[in-house]
């Protein structure tokens, strides 16, 4: 049983912090009242679940993980209902404690499935479908990705052919590669799905459109005629969710099951196209925006575990003969972890900002204004990619920073890793997402050349080239933002000029695009990175006192590490000099030293309960060795001292070896 005392090293770390941790927590959760509400909701779940003695995910089979996730969600649903939760943020806090770093089978039903109905169904359809979805009579998922095609929507093969004689759509999977593959909940949980299929009417293919399709009987849960559906099997992570496959063989659905808010098919088969095809971006944009926040929280969880463990783990000496020191005192460990603390804050702020942009844009779309949608689509796609890349790389560094214990499920990091790294391909493969962002950037650059106005986010493209950066050892944030925007503008301009030159030579546009795709991704990444840096810098400008001082250093550290990691980009045109790069290397080490006293306080401010961290290494009291020992004692392998396999395989093998060496004396103990 772990001690109730707090590890003295953590006590000292918290006492030596240079700022008020509560104030930073209030910033992250928008004030004391919201923070108290978050803690109340999460504690309600934690206390309610304590009596159920749930097993660690690592101790369960794939089916066991799925079953336990389903059980946790269903148990929590009554508590959630009793709390009358309506606010999306409060629901998010509550559900984070329900299934920490482990998505639930109903995840896509309560998010994307109902969101698509809200945003793309007609008013008549919503009146019929939403009550069924909210009551869980109809449980759904979003079936777009196919076995042979993913992000490239025009390559999807599933068809929905309209039959005017019966006023039905005939749904069909023409090939094995057209099998819908990967939708969460499809394997065993849902009875309906939103199917993305090629709409064919009067012999003409009108491209991808959404259809509501029942795939299982509402009473028996058996697949309906013509439907082949199941689970795709164990995965690298995400095994609490039954990702599935779906094949349809001439399945008929009524005309009214096509989502009709923007596109319509009349009874005679006449197709009425939407006023603007971009209107269908909304739900995908929402999911990508949410993934940015998920990546930020995953990184924050992992770095909380690694920093706390590094503060209590003592190993090796710095001063000969002075005894073992906290691992966090080694500069190399600070270099592994402190930039990740900074990245977690940077991604958190960017997530909050893009969510505000999303909500503002959606509100304007509902009023008929669509001009902000391309900017939001480009930003959410690029930010989803950057946050997923940075979080995935950061999680691996956190695992390594925990030494051998980081490899154990007891650390909690493998579970976070398995649940987070799918973000790189989830809802759009990252490289494709960056190329979508790049396409928007090239359009903006060409608009600039034509003298047309630019969206506010792209105004930095208008900057005039200057001879060099003003950056000095003070690392003023406006100067840092200036450097990042200069790089992004230069790279966007350069790749746009390359594409223009290729067109002038008569090169086909698709060939020129492919031959420039590495530079396009580079330009898009630079654009998104500039957005993240600027978001954090602008946030710092709203702060005061000691809180501002520490968050400003985080912004400086995040930015300096980013510059040094891509130093060639910044040096290439001389905007950053070799002398400035040398200064940045020196300042990097200074920032590590400056932030070292605040390392534990900075991760404490994320305010993750131990039950959400689910880590023997990251627990708030720092009693990691007691926790590791308890974890080991509770291993399923220890339920029997002598396993059946000893008698079945090991003992016969040993006896066979003894027979080959009769000269070995029989012994009962040494």
XYZ file of C-alpha atoms in Angstrom:
670
model
C 0.000 0.000 0.000
C 1.434 3.385 -1.048
C 2.377 5.903 1.621
C 0.061 8.859 2.226
C 3.038 11.205 2.709
C 4.231 13.374 -0.164
C 7.746 12.690 -1.409
C 10.074 15.346 0.124
C 11.582 16.122 -3.279
C 8.171 17.087 -4.632
C 7.408 19.120 -1.502
C 10.595 21.100 -2.044
C 9.934 21.540 -5.770
C 6.510 22.989 -5.079
C 7.787 25.287 -2.356
C 10.480 26.676 -4.683
C 8.105 27.599 -7.529
C 8.349 31.234 -8.586
C 4.634 31.690 -9.312
C 1.217 30.803 -7.905
C 0.221 27.462 -9.435
C -3.482 28.080 -8.851
C -3.346 31.239 -10.948
C -1.939 29.319 -13.911
C -4.562 26.601 -13.459
C -7.255 29.286 -13.432
C -5.850 30.604 -16.697
C -6.008 27.136 -18.292
C -9.611 26.571 -17.183
C -10.907 30.133 -17.507
C -11.124 31.151 -13.886
C -11.597 29.826 -10.334
C -15.288 28.970 -10.790
C -14.693 26.824 -13.869
C -11.712 25.167 -12.183
C -13.791 24.262 -9.138
C -16.531 22.946 -11.412
C -14.047 20.789 -13.334
C -12.671 19.344 -10.106
C -16.146 18.660 -8.762
C -17.273 16.831 -11.893
C -14.128 14.745 -12.184
C -14.139 13.869 -8.489
C -17.779 12.796 -8.789
C -16.790 10.257 -11.448
C -13.650 9.111 -9.615
C -15.470 8.524 -6.350
C -18.367 6.752 -8.050
C -16.012 4.451 -9.971
C -13.816 3.622 -6.966
C -16.255 0.943 -5.802
C -16.247 -0.883 -9.128
C -12.580 -1.996 -8.999
C -11.935 -1.623 -12.704
C -8.890 -3.465 -14.019
C -5.972 -1.730 -15.759
C -6.453 -1.763 -19.522
C -3.085 -3.491 -19.946
C -4.403 -6.512 -18.017
C -7.343 -7.038 -20.387
C -7.815 -8.684 -23.774
C -9.156 -6.674 -26.699
C -12.698 -7.818 -25.891
C -12.107 -7.100 -22.194
C -10.939 -3.554 -22.955
C -13.998 -2.965 -25.126
C -16.327 -4.417 -22.490
C -14.867 -2.346 -19.672
C -15.001 0.873 -21.719
C -18.641 0.176 -22.536
C -19.382 -0.541 -18.888
C -17.669 2.642 -17.698
C -19.661 4.745 -20.155
C -23.001 3.163 -19.285
C -22.376 3.483 -15.540
C -21.356 7.113 -15.923
C -24.346 7.988 -18.095
C -26.718 7.872 -15.117
C -24.446 10.134 -13.100
C -24.102 12.509 -16.043
C -27.867 12.639 -16.388
C -28.323 13.322 -12.665
C -25.903 16.237 -12.948
C -27.948 17.632 -15.866
C -24.832 18.470 -17.850
C -25.472 20.589 -20.940
C -22.329 22.682 -21.316
C -19.961 20.984 -23.840
C -16.917 21.929 -21.770
C -18.367 20.417 -18.592
C -19.302 17.262 -20.476
C -15.719 17.054 -21.741
C -14.287 17.367 -18.216
C -16.708 14.730 -16.940
C -15.952 12.232 -19.696
C -12.217 12.686 -19.368
C -12.502 11.073 -15.940
C -14.896 8.391 -17.212
C -12.356 6.851 -19.571
C -8.916 8.481 -19.215
C -6.841 8.256 -22.406
C -9.094 5.471 -23.639
C -11.846 6.366 -26.108
C -15.238 4.746 -25.636
C -17.317 2.785 -28.181
C -20.018 5.480 -28.145
C -17.480 8.231 -28.891
C -18.404 8.924 -32.508
C -22.110 8.594 -31.750
C -22.133 11.394 -29.189
C -19.816 13.590 -31.254
C -19.648 13.308 -35.017
C -22.812 11.288 -35.703
C -25.090 13.720 -33.901
C -23.142 16.734 -35.147
C -23.596 15.703 -38.785
C -27.342 15.235 -38.198
C -27.495 18.694 -36.620
C -25.558 20.371 -39.408
C -26.483 18.506 -42.590
C -29.993 17.112 -42.034
C -33.083 19.054 -43.025
C -35.352 20.326 -40.278
C -37.809 17.493 -40.950
C -35.009 14.913 -40.773
C -33.673 16.365 -37.531
C -37.093 16.129 -35.900
C -37.177 12.433 -36.752
C -33.548 11.420 -36.199
C -32.266 13.460 -33.262
C -34.702 12.059 -30.647
C -33.733 8.542 -31.755
C -30.022 9.372 -31.486
C -30.301 11.186 -28.149
C -32.239 8.289 -26.631
C -29.675 5.770 -27.948
C -32.429 3.939 -29.819
C -30.386 4.742 -32.889
C -26.624 4.485 -32.271
C -24.388 5.618 -35.096
C -20.948 6.226 -36.476
C -19.457 8.010 -39.486
C -18.435 5.645 -42.317
C -16.250 7.421 -44.843
C -12.797 5.807 -45.029
C -12.557 2.696 -47.186
C -10.034 -0.095 -47.136
C -8.465 1.181 -50.351
C -9.071 4.923 -49.986
C -8.915 7.466 -47.181
C -8.455 11.209 -47.359
C -8.892 11.341 -51.160
C -12.692 11.526 -51.255
C -12.921 11.363 -55.038
C -11.328 7.929 -54.886
C -14.041 6.412 -52.687
C -15.937 3.634 -54.459
C -19.152 3.011 -52.483
C -22.208 3.937 -54.563
C -25.742 5.127 -53.817
C -27.754 4.767 -57.024
C -31.230 6.275 -57.066
C -34.115 4.119 -58.327
C -37.038 6.436 -59.228
C -39.418 3.489 -59.591
C -39.237 2.639 -55.894
C -37.985 6.044 -54.674
C -35.022 4.319 -53.031
C -31.254 4.460 -53.100
C -29.419 1.229 -53.797
C -26.216 1.120 -51.743
C -23.389 -1.071 -52.950
C -19.739 -1.904 -52.213
C -18.475 -2.888 -55.682
C -15.017 -4.138 -54.669
C -13.107 -5.412 -51.645
C -11.218 -2.117 -51.544
C -14.548 -0.272 -51.266
C -15.188 -1.901 -47.863
C -15.732 0.813 -45.271
C -12.866 0.383 -42.828
C -11.886 1.941 -39.481
C -15.053 3.748 -38.312
C -15.164 3.661 -34.512
C -18.071 1.740 -33.006
C -18.886 0.074 -36.321
C -17.490 -3.311 -35.297
C -20.042 -4.300 -32.627
C -21.706 -1.228 -31.093
C -23.724 0.787 -33.604
C -26.932 -0.056 -35.398
C -26.750 2.824 -37.890
C -24.141 4.826 -39.730
C -23.750 7.948 -41.769
C -22.476 6.480 -45.026
C -20.440 8.582 -47.439
C -21.168 7.295 -50.945
C -21.138 8.433 -54.573
C -24.592 9.718 -55.419
C -25.678 8.434 -58.820
C -28.945 9.586 -60.331
C -30.084 9.625 -63.949
C -26.778 7.985 -64.853
C -24.666 10.853 -63.509
C -22.247 10.633 -60.567
C -22.563 13.696 -58.331
C -19.762 12.713 -55.945
C -19.737 12.059 -52.224
C -22.933 12.604 -50.239
C -24.033 11.446 -46.760
C -26.802 8.904 -46.206
C -28.319 7.571 -42.983
C -28.203 3.773 -43.119
C -29.509 1.224 -40.637
C -27.112 -1.728 -40.586
C -28.353 -3.801 -37.606
C -31.783 -4.783 -36.355
C -32.951 -2.486 -33.550
C -34.139 -5.440 -31.450
C -31.752 -8.342 -32.131
C -28.694 -6.265 -33.129
C -28.108 -8.743 -35.966
C -26.867 -7.342 -39.326
C -29.648 -6.596 -41.789
C -29.886 -8.413 -45.143
C -27.124 -7.389 -47.544
C -24.950 -6.035 -44.729
C -21.608 -7.601 -43.826
C -20.123 -5.906 -40.769
C -17.619 -6.687 -38.025
C -14.580 -5.663 -35.994
C -11.206 -5.214 -37.728
C -9.215 -6.822 -34.875
C -6.519 -5.732 -32.378
C -4.693 -2.476 -33.056
C -1.573 -0.638 -31.833
C -3.844 1.249 -29.450
C -7.514 2.334 -29.256
C -8.583 -1.217 -28.353
C -11.352 0.139 -26.140
C -13.108 1.027 -29.397
C -14.463 -1.511 -31.879
C -13.214 -0.048 -35.154
C -15.065 -1.924 -37.860
C -15.570 -2.871 -41.501
C -18.754 -2.669 -43.578
C -19.753 -4.084 -46.968
C -23.125 -3.448 -48.589
C -24.664 -5.679 -51.239
C -27.494 -3.891 -53.057
C -28.955 -2.523 -49.808
C -31.998 -0.298 -50.337
C -32.872 2.770 -48.251
C -35.668 5.312 -48.770
C -35.126 8.599 -50.596
C -35.671 10.426 -47.305
C -32.486 8.888 -45.856
C -30.232 11.145 -47.907
C -29.132 14.186 -45.898
C -31.103 16.985 -47.526
C -30.169 20.288 -45.895
C -27.827 21.385 -48.682
C -28.242 18.858 -51.530
C -31.519 17.260 -52.609
C -32.749 14.554 -54.934
C -36.340 14.938 -56.114
C -38.657 11.966 -56.540
C -38.041 11.865 -60.295
C -34.275 11.716 -59.714
C -33.501 15.369 -60.395
C -30.434 16.467 -58.446
C -30.321 19.871 -56.772
C -26.781 20.769 -55.856
C -25.846 22.864 -52.784
C -25.300 26.583 -53.106
C -21.736 26.050 -51.923
C -19.960 22.683 -51.682
C -17.816 24.012 -48.814
C -20.825 23.772 -46.505
C -20.116 20.062 -46.054
C -16.707 20.831 -44.460
C -18.266 21.683 -41.099
C -18.259 18.354 -39.288
C -14.763 17.337 -40.406
C -13.497 20.750 -39.330
C -15.135 20.307 -35.919
C -13.462 16.936 -35.395
C -10.049 18.236 -36.457
C -10.418 21.198 -34.129
C -11.199 18.834 -31.258
C -8.177 16.687 -32.111
C -5.875 19.669 -31.562
C -7.126 19.915 -27.982
C -6.811 16.153 -27.561
C -3.195 16.205 -28.721
C -2.402 19.076 -26.343
C -3.907 17.237 -23.370
C -2.173 13.959 -24.248
C 1.183 15.720 -24.316
C 0.364 17.535 -21.059
C -0.495 14.224 -19.367
C 2.693 12.520 -20.544
C 4.956 15.406 -19.591
C 3.286 15.656 -16.161
C 4.170 12.007 -15.569
C 7.740 12.406 -16.816
C 8.512 15.645 -14.954
C 7.164 14.425 -11.613
C 9.020 11.140 -11.946
C 12.222 12.978 -12.906
C 11.873 15.076 -9.755
C 11.710 12.047 -7.424
C 13.996 9.651 -9.288
C 17.554 9.935 -7.996
C 20.324 8.421 -10.071
C 24.061 9.017 -10.615
C 26.126 11.954 -9.452
C 26.880 15.386 -10.812
C 29.435 16.296 -8.134
C 31.683 13.293 -7.409
C 31.031 11.906 -3.959
C 27.992 14.136 -3.306
C 25.488 11.334 -3.835
C 22.743 10.680 -6.339
C 20.752 13.653 -7.596
C 17.291 14.193 -8.988
C 17.316 13.181 -12.647
C 15.685 16.526 -13.427
C 18.908 18.263 -12.337
C 20.742 16.889 -15.378
C 20.725 19.421 -18.190
C 20.121 16.670 -20.739
C 16.921 15.667 -18.904
C 15.813 19.295 -18.818
C 16.401 19.450 -22.575
C 14.188 16.399 -23.058
C 11.306 17.622 -20.940
C 11.129 21.385 -20.513
C 10.583 22.096 -24.238
C 7.723 19.589 -24.083
C 6.170 21.458 -21.151
C 6.388 24.579 -23.316
C 4.895 22.721 -26.298
C 1.971 21.480 -24.192
C 1.153 25.072 -23.223
C 1.611 26.319 -26.788
C -0.733 23.671 -28.206
C -3.242 24.300 -25.410
C -3.431 27.989 -26.264
C -3.642 27.285 -30.007
C -6.432 24.785 -29.404
C -8.432 27.352 -27.456
C -7.890 29.933 -30.205
C -8.879 27.684 -33.107
C -11.972 26.584 -31.162
C -13.005 30.224 -30.852
C -12.400 30.686 -34.591
C -14.473 27.578 -35.291
C -17.414 28.694 -33.152
C -17.340 32.181 -34.673
C -17.194 30.780 -38.208
C -20.003 28.280 -37.597
C -22.167 31.079 -36.214
C -21.548 33.108 -39.378
C -22.221 30.083 -41.603
C -25.604 29.628 -39.921
C -26.331 33.221 -40.942
C -25.277 32.551 -44.539
C -21.752 34.036 -44.481
C -19.221 31.555 -45.866
C -16.174 33.749 -46.474
C -14.316 32.564 -43.319
C -14.775 28.848 -44.022
C -11.718 28.287 -46.292
C -9.466 29.987 -43.726
C -10.864 27.830 -40.925
C -10.578 24.644 -42.996
C -6.924 25.385 -43.810
C -6.080 26.312 -40.229
C -7.813 23.311 -38.622
C -6.237 20.874 -41.093
C -2.711 22.229 -40.591
C -3.008 22.649 -36.845
C -4.382 19.117 -36.485
C -1.311 17.818 -38.328
C 1.249 19.904 -36.429
C -0.236 19.157 -33.012
C -0.393 15.418 -33.739
C 3.221 15.340 -34.921
C 4.523 17.355 -31.983
C 2.516 15.407 -29.414
C 3.531 12.012 -30.815
C 7.217 12.933 -30.840
C 6.866 14.430 -27.371
C 5.203 11.315 -25.944
C 8.109 9.177 -27.093
C 10.564 11.583 -25.461
C 8.561 11.395 -22.232
C 8.723 7.610 -22.321
C 12.487 7.700 -22.833
C 12.863 10.288 -20.076
C 11.319 7.790 -17.642
C 14.068 5.250 -18.330
C 13.201 1.577 -18.130
C 10.038 2.185 -16.111
C 8.650 4.237 -19.016
C 8.377 0.999 -20.981
C 5.980 -0.446 -18.406
C 2.241 0.080 -18.629
C 2.525 1.098 -14.981
C 3.996 4.403 -16.166
C 0.725 5.264 -17.935
C 2.598 6.513 -20.992
C 1.994 3.506 -23.293
C -1.766 3.964 -22.907
C -1.539 7.667 -23.747
C 0.744 6.867 -26.669
C -1.563 4.192 -28.073
C -4.565 6.503 -27.869
C -2.832 9.586 -29.243
C -0.639 8.466 -32.164
C -3.692 7.495 -34.276
C -4.291 11.260 -34.542
C -1.553 11.340 -37.207
C -3.829 9.470 -39.613
C -7.215 9.972 -37.934
C -9.658 12.284 -39.781
C -7.091 13.014 -42.466
C -3.502 11.829 -42.850
C -1.147 14.561 -41.667
C 0.822 15.096 -44.851
C -2.405 15.355 -46.840
C -3.725 17.820 -44.264
C -0.644 19.989 -44.664
C -1.036 19.884 -48.445
C -4.633 21.077 -48.051
C -3.339 23.973 -45.976
C -0.658 24.629 -48.597
C -3.259 24.823 -51.366
C -5.011 27.588 -49.449
C -1.714 29.418 -48.862
C -0.869 29.367 -52.569
C -4.319 30.765 -53.373
C -3.740 33.574 -50.867
C -0.334 34.369 -52.363
C -1.855 34.607 -55.838
C -4.643 36.824 -54.490
C -1.973 39.101 -53.038
C -0.217 39.308 -56.390
C -3.502 40.349 -57.990
C -3.929 43.090 -55.405
C -6.905 41.429 -53.722
C -7.517 41.676 -49.954
C -6.280 38.858 -47.711
C -8.020 37.196 -44.749
C -6.776 38.464 -41.397
C -4.806 35.292 -40.655
C -2.835 35.708 -43.874
C -2.018 39.402 -43.589
C 1.635 38.622 -42.819
C 2.127 37.664 -46.485
C 2.009 41.390 -47.311
C 5.177 42.093 -45.341
C 8.007 43.732 -47.258
C 11.333 41.870 -47.310
C 13.915 43.481 -45.008
C 17.579 42.893 -44.475
C 17.548 41.125 -41.132
C 15.855 40.287 -37.873
C 15.904 42.565 -34.832
C 16.223 39.591 -32.481
C 18.703 39.983 -29.620
C 19.454 38.243 -26.352
C 16.307 39.656 -24.729
C 14.173 37.461 -26.978
C 11.350 39.979 -27.234
C 8.247 38.098 -28.309
C 7.282 40.469 -31.172
C 10.723 39.853 -32.669
C 10.270 36.092 -32.363
C 6.834 36.256 -34.031
C 8.390 38.402 -36.763
C 11.012 35.721 -37.493
C 8.433 32.953 -37.750
C 6.153 34.998 -39.999
C 9.102 35.997 -42.177
C 10.026 32.344 -42.693
C 6.455 31.351 -43.495
C 5.981 34.241 -45.941
C 9.276 33.468 -47.698
C 8.514 29.764 -48.064
C 4.959 30.402 -49.303
C 6.251 32.964 -51.809
C 9.048 30.655 -52.985
C 6.862 27.627 -53.629
C 4.184 29.780 -55.288
C 6.831 31.232 -57.601
C 8.044 27.709 -58.386
C 4.543 26.636 -59.360
C 4.117 29.743 -61.515
C 7.417 29.052 -63.261
C 6.379 25.462 -63.922
C 3.119 26.680 -65.467
C 5.093 29.094 -67.637
C 7.121 26.158 -68.968
C 3.915 24.371 -69.869
C 4.169 21.806 -67.092
C 0.857 20.205 -66.152
C -0.512 21.670 -62.886
C -0.839 18.258 -61.212
C 2.773 17.373 -62.085
C 4.061 20.735 -60.838
C 2.129 20.286 -57.599
C 3.522 16.806 -56.969
C 7.055 17.936 -57.846
C 6.744 20.756 -55.304
C 4.910 18.823 -52.580
C 7.858 18.599 -50.160
C 8.245 22.385 -50.283
C 4.481 22.844 -50.005
C 4.386 20.818 -46.791
C 7.383 22.792 -45.536
C 5.605 26.089 -46.236
C 2.350 24.935 -44.634
C 4.186 23.691 -41.540
C 5.950 27.047 -41.249
C 2.599 28.837 -41.521
C 0.982 26.753 -38.772
C 4.049 27.015 -36.539
C 3.916 30.799 -36.900
C 0.265 30.687 -35.853
C 1.096 28.661 -32.730
C 3.957 30.968 -31.733
C 1.870 34.087 -32.321
C -1.077 32.661 -30.374
C 1.105 31.991 -27.338
C 2.877 35.345 -27.625
C -0.418 37.235 -27.775
C -1.649 35.303 -24.739
C 1.472 36.296 -22.807
C 0.750 39.950 -23.587
C -2.540 39.675 -21.657
C -0.832 38.414 -18.484
C 0.811 40.274 -15.638
C 3.301 39.701 -12.825
C 5.066 36.429 -12.090
C 2.600 34.464 -14.172
C 3.535 36.479 -17.234
C 7.239 35.984 -16.520
C 7.061 32.204 -16.447
C 4.710 31.824 -19.434
C 6.850 34.266 -21.438
C 9.850 32.006 -20.796
C 7.804 29.030 -21.991
C 6.995 30.926 -25.181
C 10.652 31.817 -25.650
C 11.751 28.227 -25.081
C 9.176 26.778 -27.477
C 10.147 29.315 -30.128
C 13.923 28.965 -29.732
C 13.749 25.160 -29.893
C 11.643 25.490 -33.058
C 14.128 27.862 -34.689
C 17.130 25.694 -33.863
C 15.352 22.550 -35.069
C 14.836 24.137 -38.528
C 17.780 26.488 -38.495
C 18.434 26.163 -42.224
C 15.042 27.716 -42.997
C 15.850 30.770 -40.900
C 19.450 31.189 -42.055
C 18.786 30.595 -45.750
C 18.067 34.174 -46.772
C 20.164 35.782 -44.037
C 17.197 37.093 -42.059
C 18.673 35.334 -39.035
C 22.443 35.612 -38.853
C 24.978 33.028 -37.719
C 25.699 35.266 -34.715
C 22.023 35.244 -33.772
C 21.880 31.462 -34.095
C 24.847 31.145 -31.724
C 23.085 33.491 -29.310
C 19.947 31.347 -29.507
C 21.883 28.206 -28.601
C 23.264 29.959 -25.552
C 19.898 31.390 -24.556
C 18.343 27.940 -24.884
C 20.556 26.651 -22.092
C 19.763 29.732 -20.025
C 16.036 29.166 -20.416
C 16.409 25.572 -19.241
C 18.120 26.812 -16.100
C 15.519 29.556 -15.594
C 12.582 27.163 -15.882
C 14.088 24.269 -13.892
C 12.755 25.554 -10.492
C 9.234 25.783 -11.932
C 9.127 22.439 -13.745
C 6.908 20.585 -11.252
C 4.690 23.608 -10.637
C 4.133 24.018 -14.379
C 2.837 20.463 -14.771
C 0.885 20.655 -11.506
C -1.008 23.552 -13.060
C -2.508 21.191 -15.662
C -4.529 19.891 -12.706
C -4.853 16.254 -13.723
C -6.190 14.017 -10.928
C -4.210 10.839 -10.314
C -7.128 8.804 -11.639
C -6.896 10.646 -14.961
C -3.103 10.313 -15.153
C -3.459 6.603 -14.291
C 0.287 6.371 -13.656
C 2.459 4.896 -10.937
C 5.215 7.321 -11.939
C 3.224 10.541 -12.216
C 1.175 10.438 -9.011
C 0.832 13.720 -7.144
C 2.449 12.460 -3.923
C 5.535 11.106 -5.705
C 5.398 7.707 -3.961
C 6.339 5.972 -7.183
C 8.100 2.897 -5.804
C 5.228 1.876 -3.549
C 2.917 2.318 -6.513
C 5.142 0.293 -8.832
C 5.329 -2.506 -6.276
C 1.544 -2.529 -5.856
C 1.167 -2.622 -9.651
C 3.453 -5.658 -9.820
C 1.615 -7.496 -7.022
C -1.666 -6.980 -8.838
C -0.450 -8.426 -12.128
C -2.786 -11.139 -13.423
C 0.263 -13.371 -13.770
C 0.588 -13.350 -9.971
C -2.877 -14.728 -9.224
C -1.230 -18.185 -9.099
C 2.260 -18.790 -7.772
C 2.714 -21.779 -10.072
C 1.010 -21.451 -13.441
C -0.588 -24.329 -15.288
C 2.003 -23.813 -18.004
C 4.706 -24.991 -15.567
C 3.126 -28.435 -15.390
C 2.031 -28.453 -19.027
C 5.243 -27.339 -20.756
C 8.085 -26.258 -18.487
C 8.319 -29.288 -16.148
C 8.182 -31.900 -18.978
C 10.874 -29.969 -20.851
C 13.095 -29.830 -17.764
C 12.674 -33.565 -17.105
C 13.556 -34.351 -20.693
C 16.758 -32.354 -20.326
C 17.625 -34.161 -17.068
C 17.274 -37.520 -18.818
C 19.916 -36.454 -21.304
C 22.360 -35.667 -18.471
C 22.034 -38.502 -15.897
C 25.278 -37.467 -14.256
C 23.499 -34.415 -12.811
C 22.486 -35.152 -9.230
C 18.860 -34.761 -8.191
C 18.392 -31.833 -5.803
C 15.402 -30.432 -3.941
C 17.059 -27.106 -2.982
C 20.474 -25.515 -3.104
